Structure formats: C-alpha cells, structure tokens
CSV table of C-alpha atoms in Angstrom, one decimal:
chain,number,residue,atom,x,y,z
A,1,UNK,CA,-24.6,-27.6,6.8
A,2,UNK,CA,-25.4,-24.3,5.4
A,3,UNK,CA,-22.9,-21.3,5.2
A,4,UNK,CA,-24.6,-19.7,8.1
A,5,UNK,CA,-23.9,-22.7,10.2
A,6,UNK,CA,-19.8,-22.5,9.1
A,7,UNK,CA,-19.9,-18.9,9.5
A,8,UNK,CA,-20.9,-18.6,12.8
A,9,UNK,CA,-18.5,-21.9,13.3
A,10,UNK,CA,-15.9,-20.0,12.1
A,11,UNK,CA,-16.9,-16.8,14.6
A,12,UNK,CA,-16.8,-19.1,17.2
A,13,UNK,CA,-13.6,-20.7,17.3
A,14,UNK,CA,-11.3,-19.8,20.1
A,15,UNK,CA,-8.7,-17.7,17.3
A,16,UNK,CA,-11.6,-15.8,16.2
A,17,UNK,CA,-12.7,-15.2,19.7
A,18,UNK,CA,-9.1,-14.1,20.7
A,19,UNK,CA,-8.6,-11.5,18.1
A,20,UNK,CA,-11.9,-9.9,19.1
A,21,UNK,CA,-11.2,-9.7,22.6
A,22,UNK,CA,-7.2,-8.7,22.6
A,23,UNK,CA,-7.4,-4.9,21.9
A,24,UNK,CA,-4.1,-5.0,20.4
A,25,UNK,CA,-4.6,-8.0,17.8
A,26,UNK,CA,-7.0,-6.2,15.2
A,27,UNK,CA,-4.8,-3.4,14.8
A,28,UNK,CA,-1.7,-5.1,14.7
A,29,UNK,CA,-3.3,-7.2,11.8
A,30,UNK,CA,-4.8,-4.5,10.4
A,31,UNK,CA,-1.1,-2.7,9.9
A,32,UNK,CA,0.2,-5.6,9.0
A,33,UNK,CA,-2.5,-6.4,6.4
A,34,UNK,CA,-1.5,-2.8,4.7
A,35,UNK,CA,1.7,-3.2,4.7
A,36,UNK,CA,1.5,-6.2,2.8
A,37,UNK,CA,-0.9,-4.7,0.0
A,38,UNK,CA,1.6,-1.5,-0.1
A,39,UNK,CA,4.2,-4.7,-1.1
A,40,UNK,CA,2.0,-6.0,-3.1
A,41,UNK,CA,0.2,-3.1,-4.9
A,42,UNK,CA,3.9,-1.0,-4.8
A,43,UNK,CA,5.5,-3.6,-6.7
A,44,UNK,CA,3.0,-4.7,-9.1
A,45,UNK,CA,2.8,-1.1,-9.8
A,46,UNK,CA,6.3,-1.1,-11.5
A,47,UNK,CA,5.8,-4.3,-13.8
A,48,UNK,CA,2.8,-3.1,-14.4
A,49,UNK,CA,3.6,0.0,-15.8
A,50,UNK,CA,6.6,-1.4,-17.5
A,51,UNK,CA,4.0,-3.3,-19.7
A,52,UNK,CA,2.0,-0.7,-20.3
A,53,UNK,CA,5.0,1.4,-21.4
A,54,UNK,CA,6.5,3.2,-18.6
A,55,UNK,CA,10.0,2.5,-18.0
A,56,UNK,CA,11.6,0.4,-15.2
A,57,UNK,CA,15.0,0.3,-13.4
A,58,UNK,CA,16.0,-2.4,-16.3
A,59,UNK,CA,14.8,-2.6,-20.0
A,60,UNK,CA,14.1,-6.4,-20.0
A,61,UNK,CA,10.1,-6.9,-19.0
A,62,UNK,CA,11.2,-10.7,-18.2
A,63,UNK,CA,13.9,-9.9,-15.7
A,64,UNK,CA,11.8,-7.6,-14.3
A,65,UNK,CA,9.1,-9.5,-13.5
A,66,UNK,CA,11.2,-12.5,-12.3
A,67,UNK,CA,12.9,-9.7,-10.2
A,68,UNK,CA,10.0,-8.1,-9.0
A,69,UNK,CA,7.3,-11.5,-8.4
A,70,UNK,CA,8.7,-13.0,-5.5
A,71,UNK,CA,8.5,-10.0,-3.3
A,72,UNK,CA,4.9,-9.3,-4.8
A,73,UNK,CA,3.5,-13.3,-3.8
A,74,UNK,CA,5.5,-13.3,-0.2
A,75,UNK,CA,3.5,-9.8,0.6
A,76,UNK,CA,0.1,-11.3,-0.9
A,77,UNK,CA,0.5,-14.5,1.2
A,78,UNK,CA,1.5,-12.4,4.3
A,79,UNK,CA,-2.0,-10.1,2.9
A,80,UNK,CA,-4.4,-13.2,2.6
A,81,UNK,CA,-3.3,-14.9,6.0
A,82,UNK,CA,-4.1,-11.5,7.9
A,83,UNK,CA,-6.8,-10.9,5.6
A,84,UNK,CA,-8.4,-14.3,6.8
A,85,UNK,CA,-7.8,-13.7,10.4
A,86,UNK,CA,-9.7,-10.6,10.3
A,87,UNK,CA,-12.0,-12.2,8.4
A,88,UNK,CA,-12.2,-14.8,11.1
A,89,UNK,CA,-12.9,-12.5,13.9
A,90,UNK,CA,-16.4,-11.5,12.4
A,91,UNK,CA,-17.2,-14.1,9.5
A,92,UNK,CA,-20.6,-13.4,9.3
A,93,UNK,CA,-20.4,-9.9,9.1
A,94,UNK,CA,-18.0,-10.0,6.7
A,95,UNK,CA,-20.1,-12.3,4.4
A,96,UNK,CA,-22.7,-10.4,4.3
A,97,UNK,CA,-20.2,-7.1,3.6
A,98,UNK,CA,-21.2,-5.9,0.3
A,99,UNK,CA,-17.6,-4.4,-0.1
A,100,UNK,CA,-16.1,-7.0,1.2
A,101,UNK,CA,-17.5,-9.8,-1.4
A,102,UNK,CA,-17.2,-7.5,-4.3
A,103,UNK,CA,-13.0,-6.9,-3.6
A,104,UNK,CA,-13.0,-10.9,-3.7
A,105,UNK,CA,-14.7,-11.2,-6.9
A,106,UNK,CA,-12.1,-8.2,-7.9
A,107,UNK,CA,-9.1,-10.1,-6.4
A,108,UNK,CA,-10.7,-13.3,-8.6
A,109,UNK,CA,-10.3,-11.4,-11.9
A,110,UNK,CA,-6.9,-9.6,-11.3
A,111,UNK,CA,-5.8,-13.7,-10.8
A,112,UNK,CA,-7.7,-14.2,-14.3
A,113,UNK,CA,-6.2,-11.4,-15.8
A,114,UNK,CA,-2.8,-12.5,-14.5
A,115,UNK,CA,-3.3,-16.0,-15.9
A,116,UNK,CA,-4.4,-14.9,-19.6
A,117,UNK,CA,-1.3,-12.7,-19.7
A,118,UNK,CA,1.1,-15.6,-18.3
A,119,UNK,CA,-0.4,-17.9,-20.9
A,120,UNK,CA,-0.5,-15.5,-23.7
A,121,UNK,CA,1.9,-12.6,-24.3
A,122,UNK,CA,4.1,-13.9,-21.4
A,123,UNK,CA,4.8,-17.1,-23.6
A,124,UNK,CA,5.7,-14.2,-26.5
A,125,UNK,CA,7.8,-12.4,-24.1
A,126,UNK,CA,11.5,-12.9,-26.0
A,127,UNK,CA,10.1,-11.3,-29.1
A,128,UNK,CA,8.9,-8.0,-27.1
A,129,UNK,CA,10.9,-8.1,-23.9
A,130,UNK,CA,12.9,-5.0,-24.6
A,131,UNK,CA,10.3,-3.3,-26.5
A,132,UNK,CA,8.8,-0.1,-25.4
A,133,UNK,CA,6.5,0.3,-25.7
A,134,UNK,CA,5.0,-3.5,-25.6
A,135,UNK,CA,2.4,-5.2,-28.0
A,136,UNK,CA,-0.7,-4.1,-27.2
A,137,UNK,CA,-2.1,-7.7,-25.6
A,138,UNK,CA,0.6,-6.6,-22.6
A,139,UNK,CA,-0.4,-3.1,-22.2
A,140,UNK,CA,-3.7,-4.7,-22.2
A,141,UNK,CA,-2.9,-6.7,-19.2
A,142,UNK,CA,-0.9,-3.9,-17.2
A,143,UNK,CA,-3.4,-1.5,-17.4
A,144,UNK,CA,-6.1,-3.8,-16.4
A,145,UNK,CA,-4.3,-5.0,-13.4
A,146,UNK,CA,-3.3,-1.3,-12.4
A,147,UNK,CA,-7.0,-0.7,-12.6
A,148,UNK,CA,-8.2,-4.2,-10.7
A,149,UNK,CA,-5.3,-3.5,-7.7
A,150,UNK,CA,-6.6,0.0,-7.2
A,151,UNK,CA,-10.1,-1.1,-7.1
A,152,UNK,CA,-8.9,-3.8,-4.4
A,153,UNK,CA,-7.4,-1.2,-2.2
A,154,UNK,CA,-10.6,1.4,-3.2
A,155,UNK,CA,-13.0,-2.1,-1.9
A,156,UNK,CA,-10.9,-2.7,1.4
A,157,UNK,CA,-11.0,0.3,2.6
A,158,UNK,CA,-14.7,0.5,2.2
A,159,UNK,CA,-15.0,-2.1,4.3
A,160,UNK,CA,-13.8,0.0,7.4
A,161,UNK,CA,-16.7,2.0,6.9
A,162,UNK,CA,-19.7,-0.1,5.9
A,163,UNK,CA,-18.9,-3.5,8.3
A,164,UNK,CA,-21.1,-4.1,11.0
A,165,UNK,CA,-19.2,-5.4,13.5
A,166,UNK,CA,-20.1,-7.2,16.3
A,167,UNK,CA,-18.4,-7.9,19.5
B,1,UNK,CA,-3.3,29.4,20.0
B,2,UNK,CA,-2.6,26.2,21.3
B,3,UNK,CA,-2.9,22.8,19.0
B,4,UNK,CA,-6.0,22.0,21.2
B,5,UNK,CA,-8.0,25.0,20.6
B,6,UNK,CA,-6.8,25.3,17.1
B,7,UNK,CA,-7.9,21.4,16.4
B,8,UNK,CA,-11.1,22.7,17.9
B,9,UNK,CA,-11.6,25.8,15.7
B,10,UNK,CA,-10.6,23.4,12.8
B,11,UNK,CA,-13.2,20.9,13.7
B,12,UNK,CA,-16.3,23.5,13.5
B,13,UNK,CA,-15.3,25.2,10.3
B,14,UNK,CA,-18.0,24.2,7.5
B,15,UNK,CA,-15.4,22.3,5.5
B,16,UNK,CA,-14.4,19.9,8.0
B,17,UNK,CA,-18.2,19.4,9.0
B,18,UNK,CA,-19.3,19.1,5.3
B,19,UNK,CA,-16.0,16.1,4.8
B,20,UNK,CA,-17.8,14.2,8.3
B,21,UNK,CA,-21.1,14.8,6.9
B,22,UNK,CA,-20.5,13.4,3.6
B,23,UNK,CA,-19.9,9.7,4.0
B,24,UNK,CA,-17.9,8.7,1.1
B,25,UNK,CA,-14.7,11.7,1.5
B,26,UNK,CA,-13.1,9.8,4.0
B,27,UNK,CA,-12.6,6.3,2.8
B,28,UNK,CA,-12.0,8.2,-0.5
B,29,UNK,CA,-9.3,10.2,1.1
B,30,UNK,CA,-7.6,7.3,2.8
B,31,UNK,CA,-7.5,5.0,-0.2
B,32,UNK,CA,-6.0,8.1,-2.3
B,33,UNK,CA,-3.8,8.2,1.0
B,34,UNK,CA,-3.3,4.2,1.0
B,35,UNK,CA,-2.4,4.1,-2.7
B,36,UNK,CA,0.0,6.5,-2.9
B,37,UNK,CA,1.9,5.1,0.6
B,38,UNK,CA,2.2,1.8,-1.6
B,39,UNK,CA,4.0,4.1,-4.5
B,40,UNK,CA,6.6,5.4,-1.2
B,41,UNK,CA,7.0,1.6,-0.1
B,42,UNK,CA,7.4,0.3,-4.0
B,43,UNK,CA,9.8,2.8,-4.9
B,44,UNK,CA,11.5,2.7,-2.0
B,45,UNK,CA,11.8,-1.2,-1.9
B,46,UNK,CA,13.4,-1.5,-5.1
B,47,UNK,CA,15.8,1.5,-4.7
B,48,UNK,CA,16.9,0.1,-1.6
B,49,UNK,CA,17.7,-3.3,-1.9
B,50,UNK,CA,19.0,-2.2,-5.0
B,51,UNK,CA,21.6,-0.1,-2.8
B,52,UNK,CA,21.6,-2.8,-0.2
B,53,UNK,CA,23.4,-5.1,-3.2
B,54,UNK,CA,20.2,-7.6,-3.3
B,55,UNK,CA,18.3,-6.6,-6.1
B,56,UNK,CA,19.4,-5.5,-10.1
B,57,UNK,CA,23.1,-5.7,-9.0
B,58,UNK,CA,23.9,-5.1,-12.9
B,59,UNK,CA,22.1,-1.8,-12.6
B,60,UNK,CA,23.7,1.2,-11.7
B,61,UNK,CA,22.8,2.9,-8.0
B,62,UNK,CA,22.3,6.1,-9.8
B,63,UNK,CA,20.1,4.9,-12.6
B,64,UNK,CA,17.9,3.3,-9.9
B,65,UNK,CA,17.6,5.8,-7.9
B,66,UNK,CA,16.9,8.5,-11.0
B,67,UNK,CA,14.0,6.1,-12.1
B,68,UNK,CA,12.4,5.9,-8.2
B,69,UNK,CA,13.4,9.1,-6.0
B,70,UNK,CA,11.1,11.6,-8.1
B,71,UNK,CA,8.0,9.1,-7.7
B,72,UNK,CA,8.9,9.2,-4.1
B,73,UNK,CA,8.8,12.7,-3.8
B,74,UNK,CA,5.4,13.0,-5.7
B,75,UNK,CA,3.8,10.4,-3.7
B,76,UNK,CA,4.7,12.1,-0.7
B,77,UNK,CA,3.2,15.4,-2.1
B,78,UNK,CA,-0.2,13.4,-2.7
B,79,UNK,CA,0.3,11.9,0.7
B,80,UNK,CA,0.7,15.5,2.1
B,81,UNK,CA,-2.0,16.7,0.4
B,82,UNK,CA,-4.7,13.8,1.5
B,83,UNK,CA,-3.6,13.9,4.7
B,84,UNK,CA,-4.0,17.5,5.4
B,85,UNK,CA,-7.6,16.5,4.0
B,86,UNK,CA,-7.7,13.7,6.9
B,87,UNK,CA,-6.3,16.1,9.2
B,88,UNK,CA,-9.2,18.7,8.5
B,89,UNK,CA,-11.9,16.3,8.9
B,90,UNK,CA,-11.0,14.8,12.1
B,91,UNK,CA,-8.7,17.2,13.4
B,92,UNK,CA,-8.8,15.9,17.3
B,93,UNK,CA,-8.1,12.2,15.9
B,94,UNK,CA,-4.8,13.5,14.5
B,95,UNK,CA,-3.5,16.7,16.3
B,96,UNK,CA,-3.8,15.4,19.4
B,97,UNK,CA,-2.9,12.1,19.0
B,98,UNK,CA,0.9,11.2,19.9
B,99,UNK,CA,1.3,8.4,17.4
B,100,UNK,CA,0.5,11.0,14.7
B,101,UNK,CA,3.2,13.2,15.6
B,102,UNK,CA,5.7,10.4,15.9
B,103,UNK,CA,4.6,9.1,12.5
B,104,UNK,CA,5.2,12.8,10.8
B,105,UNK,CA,8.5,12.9,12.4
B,106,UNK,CA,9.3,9.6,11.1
B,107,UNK,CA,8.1,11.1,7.4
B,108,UNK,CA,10.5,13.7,8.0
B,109,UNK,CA,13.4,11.5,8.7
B,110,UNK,CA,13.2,9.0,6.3
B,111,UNK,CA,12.2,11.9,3.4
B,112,UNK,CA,15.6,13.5,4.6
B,113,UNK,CA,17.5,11.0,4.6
B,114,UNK,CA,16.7,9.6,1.5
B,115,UNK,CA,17.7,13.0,-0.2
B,116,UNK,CA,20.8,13.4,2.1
B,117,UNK,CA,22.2,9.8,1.0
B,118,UNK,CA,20.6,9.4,-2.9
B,119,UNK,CA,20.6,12.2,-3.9
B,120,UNK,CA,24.4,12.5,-4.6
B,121,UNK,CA,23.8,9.0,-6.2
B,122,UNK,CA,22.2,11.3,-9.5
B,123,UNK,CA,25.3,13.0,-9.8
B,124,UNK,CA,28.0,10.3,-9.1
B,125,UNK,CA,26.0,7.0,-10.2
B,126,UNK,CA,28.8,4.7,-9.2
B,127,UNK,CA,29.5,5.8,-5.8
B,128,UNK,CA,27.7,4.1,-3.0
B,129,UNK,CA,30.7,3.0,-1.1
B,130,UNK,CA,31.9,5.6,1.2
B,131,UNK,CA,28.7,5.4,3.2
B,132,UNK,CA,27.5,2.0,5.3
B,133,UNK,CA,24.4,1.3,2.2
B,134,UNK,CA,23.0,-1.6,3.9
B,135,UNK,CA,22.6,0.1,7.0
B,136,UNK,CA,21.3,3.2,5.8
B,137,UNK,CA,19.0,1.1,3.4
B,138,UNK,CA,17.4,-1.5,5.7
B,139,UNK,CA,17.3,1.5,8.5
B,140,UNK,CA,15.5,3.3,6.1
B,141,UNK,CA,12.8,0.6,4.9
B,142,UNK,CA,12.4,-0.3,8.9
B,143,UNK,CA,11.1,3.4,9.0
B,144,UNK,CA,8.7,3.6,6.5
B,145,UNK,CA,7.3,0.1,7.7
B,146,UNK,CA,6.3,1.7,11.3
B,147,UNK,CA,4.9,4.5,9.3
B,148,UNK,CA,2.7,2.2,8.3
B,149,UNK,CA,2.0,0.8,11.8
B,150,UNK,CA,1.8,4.4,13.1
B,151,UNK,CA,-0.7,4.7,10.5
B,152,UNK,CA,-3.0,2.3,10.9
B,153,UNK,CA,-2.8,2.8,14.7
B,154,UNK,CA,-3.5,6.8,15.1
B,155,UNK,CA,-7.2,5.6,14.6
B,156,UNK,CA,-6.9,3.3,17.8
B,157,UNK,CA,-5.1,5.9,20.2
C-alpha cells in the first residue's frame, strides 16, 4: 500500500470528513491547537532560559524543570492530538506541505536535543543545579531548544498560508 | 469618521497594500504575534498558580510575581505593536469584526487586573490573603485562554 493510498485513507474516514464539513470544528481545533503550543512554547521558555542563564522564580534548575515539565507534556499531548486531527481533515495536502514536513523534522530534533541534554548534563545536574550561569553543555541545550520551539511556531504558521486545502 | 470608513481609508494607504502585497509580512507578523502571546500565557501560568497556592508554594508571591509581571508587560507591548501591524494590513478583518473588539476588551481587563491585584504583591511580598487569589487567579487564566480563542477566531467571523 503506498502512502498515497493511506493518505487518502486517512482523508476519507468519516472524522476526517466531519471536521471538514462542521464549520465550527477547524477553528475550534485550531484555537485549541495554539493554546496548547502557547503552554508548551510559554513554559519551555522559562526552563529554557534558566539553562541558558536567565533567572527563574527558583534557583534550583532541577526543581524547576520537575515544576515546570508536566504542564509542558500535558499541553504537547493536547497540541499533537489537535495537530493530528487537523492533520486528518486534509492528509494529503498536508503531506505534501513543504512547511508542514519541515516543522516535523524540527519537532524531531527539539526531541533529540531534549534527549542528549536528559542523558548528559541532566545526569550532572546536582553539581550545577544552582549555578548561574550553567556549564556550557546546558546553555548549549537551552538555547538550541529556544531556537528549535520558535522555529516550530515560525513552520506552523506558515502552514496557514502555503496549504492547499481542499474541501 | 466612522470605524467603517476609517478601516477603508486604512485599507488603501500604500503601507497596508505593500504588507498584502508582500506575502511573507503576515505570517511573519502573526508568528512574532503568536510567540510573544505564549510569553503572556507562560508568565502568567506560573505567576498564577503560584498565587493560586499550586505551584513553588516555598516561593514568595512577590518574588514570583517581580520575576514574571515585567515580561508580561513587554510581551503585551510586542503584541500591541504586531497587532497594530495585523490591524493595518487587513483593517476590515479586524475593525469590523465583533470578536476583535471583545478580544481587546478582554486584553484590557485581564492587563488591568493583573496590575490592580499584583502589583501591590512587589511592595508587600507576603500578602496575598486579604483578596479571594484563587479566584482572581483561575478567572484571570480563563481570560487570557478565550483570548486565544477570540484570536484564532476573528479570522473566521
């Protein structure tokens, strides 16, 4: 079965076919779908800077990030369910979005970049965790992830403009 | 002048033709717009639930709110500034539009409101108790989410 076949499988099933034809449902995803990725990006944002040097509400990096991670992974959940029911709605279209495939591949690497700093200076964090500013392997990671979050949001909205939709 | 014919005279000026004309200003306005709406939600998360008693109970109300109210503030300046662009590119979108209306007034109330009850938290760090916080906090997140909603939805109205 090719990914044509699926994609067009996917555009056909009676969810996709109800979000296209229910003027309220793309919207209401939609706003939901940002309000999740303000969640997400807003909180990120503040452990983020905190590794690369800026100061949080607290001092220790570790607390803050076990503060701060829950509400950052319920919004992204919330983010990729509405994310995949608009994707849903048009799934060829969207495959074939240049925008659309690069902000996964940029999603893909803020993951990687997540995992090399939870395997590396993360493990290190009780000889830095009050430190400001932090070694350089965590600055490292915050910036990058600032920068790979804003390109995210930069991608998705992109995607507003260039998909060609079809109904 | 009314708001229609002043939306009108907006619309033909050479700047908000040239920011239609030029097809990367918008979506480069709204995610400048988008981003710095996710620094108002952020900021205003943690402060909250912070005065809600949920989050960083071992942190003092006024140090919270001394480390988040300015970056509300400045995101709300970038947020008026980007959305005056928006406004000035499709001014009959947004000037005419209901929704858009509601969602400033709802700006304005939550902004207010915010300085009105944390504000005096700079000053007096440990005093949060005379006023209802939860309600005041959760009200206030409740706002800024169907600012968001408004948001989304002035481009559907």
């Amino acid at each position: 079965m090719s990914l044509d076949t699926i994609l067009q499988q996917i555009y056909d099933l009676p969810l996709s076919d109800s979000i296209r034809e229910n003027v309220n449902a793309f919207p209401l995803l939609e706003s939901l779908h940002v309000l999740a990725i303000t969640l997400v990006f807003g909180t990120i944002l503040i452990v983020d800077l905190r590794l690369v040097g800026v100061a949080a509400h607290r001092r220790s990096a570790d607390r803050l990030i076990r503060e701060m991670l829950p509400y950052t992974w319920v919004a992204f959940v919330v983010a990729v369910i509405t994310g995949v029911l608009m994707f849903a709605s048009n799934a060829p279209s969207y495959a074939a979005n240049l925008e659309f495939q690069l902000k996964l591949v940029t999603i893909v690497l803020a993951g990687v970049n997540m995992a090399i700093f939870h395997s590396t200076a993360h493990r290190r964090i009780a000889d830095w965790d009050l430190d400001l500013p932090p070694p350089a392997a965590a600055r490292i990671s915050g910036f990058l992830s600032l920068a790979l979050w804003t390109v995210v949001i930069v991608l998705g909205r992109w995607i507003g403009f260039t998909l060609a939709v079809v109904f | 002048m009314s708001i229609q014919s002043f939306g009108q005279w907006l619309y033909e000026t050479p700047l908000s033709t040239s920011f239609r004309e030029t097809s990367w200003v918008v979506p480069a306005v709204q995610s400048i717009h988008i981003l710095a709406i996710a620094v108002v939600i952020g900021s205003a998360l943690v402060s909250e639930l912070r005065l809600a008693g949920l989050i960083a109970t071992d942190e003092a109300p006024g140090n919270v709110v001394r480390r988040y109210l300015p970056w509300i503030s400045r995101a709300l300046l970038v947020l008026l500034a980007s959305g005056t662009l928006l406004v000035v590119a499709e001014p009959q979108r947004t000037l005419g539009n209901t929704v858009f209306w509601l969602k400033m007034a709802l700006v304005l109330g939550a902004f207010l409101t915010t300085l009105a009850f944390r504000r005096p938290l700079l000053t007096a760090p440990a005093g949060n108790g005379a006023v209802p916080a939860k309600a005041i906090a959760f009200g206030l997140l409740l706002v800024w989410v169907v600012v968001i909603f408004c948001g989304r939805f002035i481009a559907y109205t």
